Amino acid sequence: MSLDSAFETPQAKRQYVRALFATIADRYDLITAVLSYGQDARWKAKLVSLADVRRGERALDLAAGTGDIAFAIAARGAKTIGLDITHRMLQLAASKSSAARFITGDMTHLPFRPSAFDLVTTGYGLRNVPDLDTAIDEIARVLRPGGRLLSLDFNRPENAFVRGAYLAYLTIVGSTLGWILHRDPDTYRYIPASIRRYPGARGVADRLAARGFDHVTVIPLLCGLMSLHLAERSR
């Protein structure tokens, strides 16, 4: 499937993302560090700090990848489950530690009962789902009333000049890394392509507020090129 066709339908994006992350799983930690200018660990630490994790809470980390956020939350005493659509990612996570439990699954069809969690986190998850509104609805469903959501992701800068320069940089770097590591320049061009179709930090905040969340806050990172969302499930 070509990169352009990946965004034609939700099902096409689901299939593309599943295949893409299976391809890059073993290099995921390296690529995340490179494309975040070495700041990924600091951003995730900030997310975990703001999550205000309490011992004994039930936590769900979505798009868990190789487990960084899930392990950090578990270390603060939460009973933590990590979910990701890519089974290989979770194999790598499980090889690091047994502090969290991992499940292969889809963010738009969460295999949990309503109000099952006190806390939901995700790093780079909402931008990659095939249907953003459905994913938000599912997060709201599995969070208890008053439960917290925290999401870290790339932003889509509103300033056209900044956005153009940012996407051009990601395209050039992504193409180069894709060719060096996979002999396919499209491999990491998916990131700027997904950002072009993403509603951005403000748009995501508006959707959260419209779909069952209160106290929605956006914290800009890296001069607004990245963002953290904090929100509380409506009571």
Tab-separated table of N, CA, C and O in Angstrom, residues 19 28 54 83 93-94 112 223:
chain	number	residue	atom	x	y	z
A	19	ALA	N	1.161	-2.357	9.528
A	19	ALA	CA	2.319	-2.862	8.783
A	19	ALA	C	3.558	-2.004	9.027
A	19	ALA	O	4.669	-2.527	9.192
A	28	TYR	N	12.412	1.300	16.811
A	28	TYR	CA	11.488	2.348	17.256
A	28	TYR	C	12.130	3.281	18.289
A	28	TYR	O	12.011	4.507	18.188
A	54	ARG	N	-1.384	7.767	41.538
A	54	ARG	CA	-1.560	7.377	42.945
A	54	ARG	C	-1.466	5.856	43.057
A	54	ARG	O	-1.985	5.137	42.210
A	83	LEU	N	-1.373	-1.181	25.902
A	83	LEU	CA	-2.028	-1.737	24.713
A	83	LEU	C	-1.410	-1.118	23.476
A	83	LEU	O	-1.163	0.089	23.428
A	93	ALA	N	8.667	-4.634	24.628
A	93	ALA	CA	8.356	-4.056	25.935
A	93	ALA	C	8.459	-5.111	27.031
A	93	ALA	O	9.087	-4.897	28.079
A	94	ALA	N	7.851	-6.260	26.794
A	94	ALA	CA	7.847	-7.327	27.806
A	94	ALA	C	9.248	-7.843	28.091
A	94	ALA	O	9.531	-8.318	29.205
A	112	PHE	N	-12.057	-3.523	27.136
A	112	PHE	CA	-12.215	-3.306	28.570
A	112	PHE	C	-13.632	-2.831	28.870
A	112	PHE	O	-14.286	-2.197	28.030
A	223	CYS	N	8.710	24.669	21.667
A	223	CYS	CA	8.208	25.890	21.018
A	223	CYS	C	6.906	25.638	20.261
A	223	CYS	O	6.631	26.265	19.231
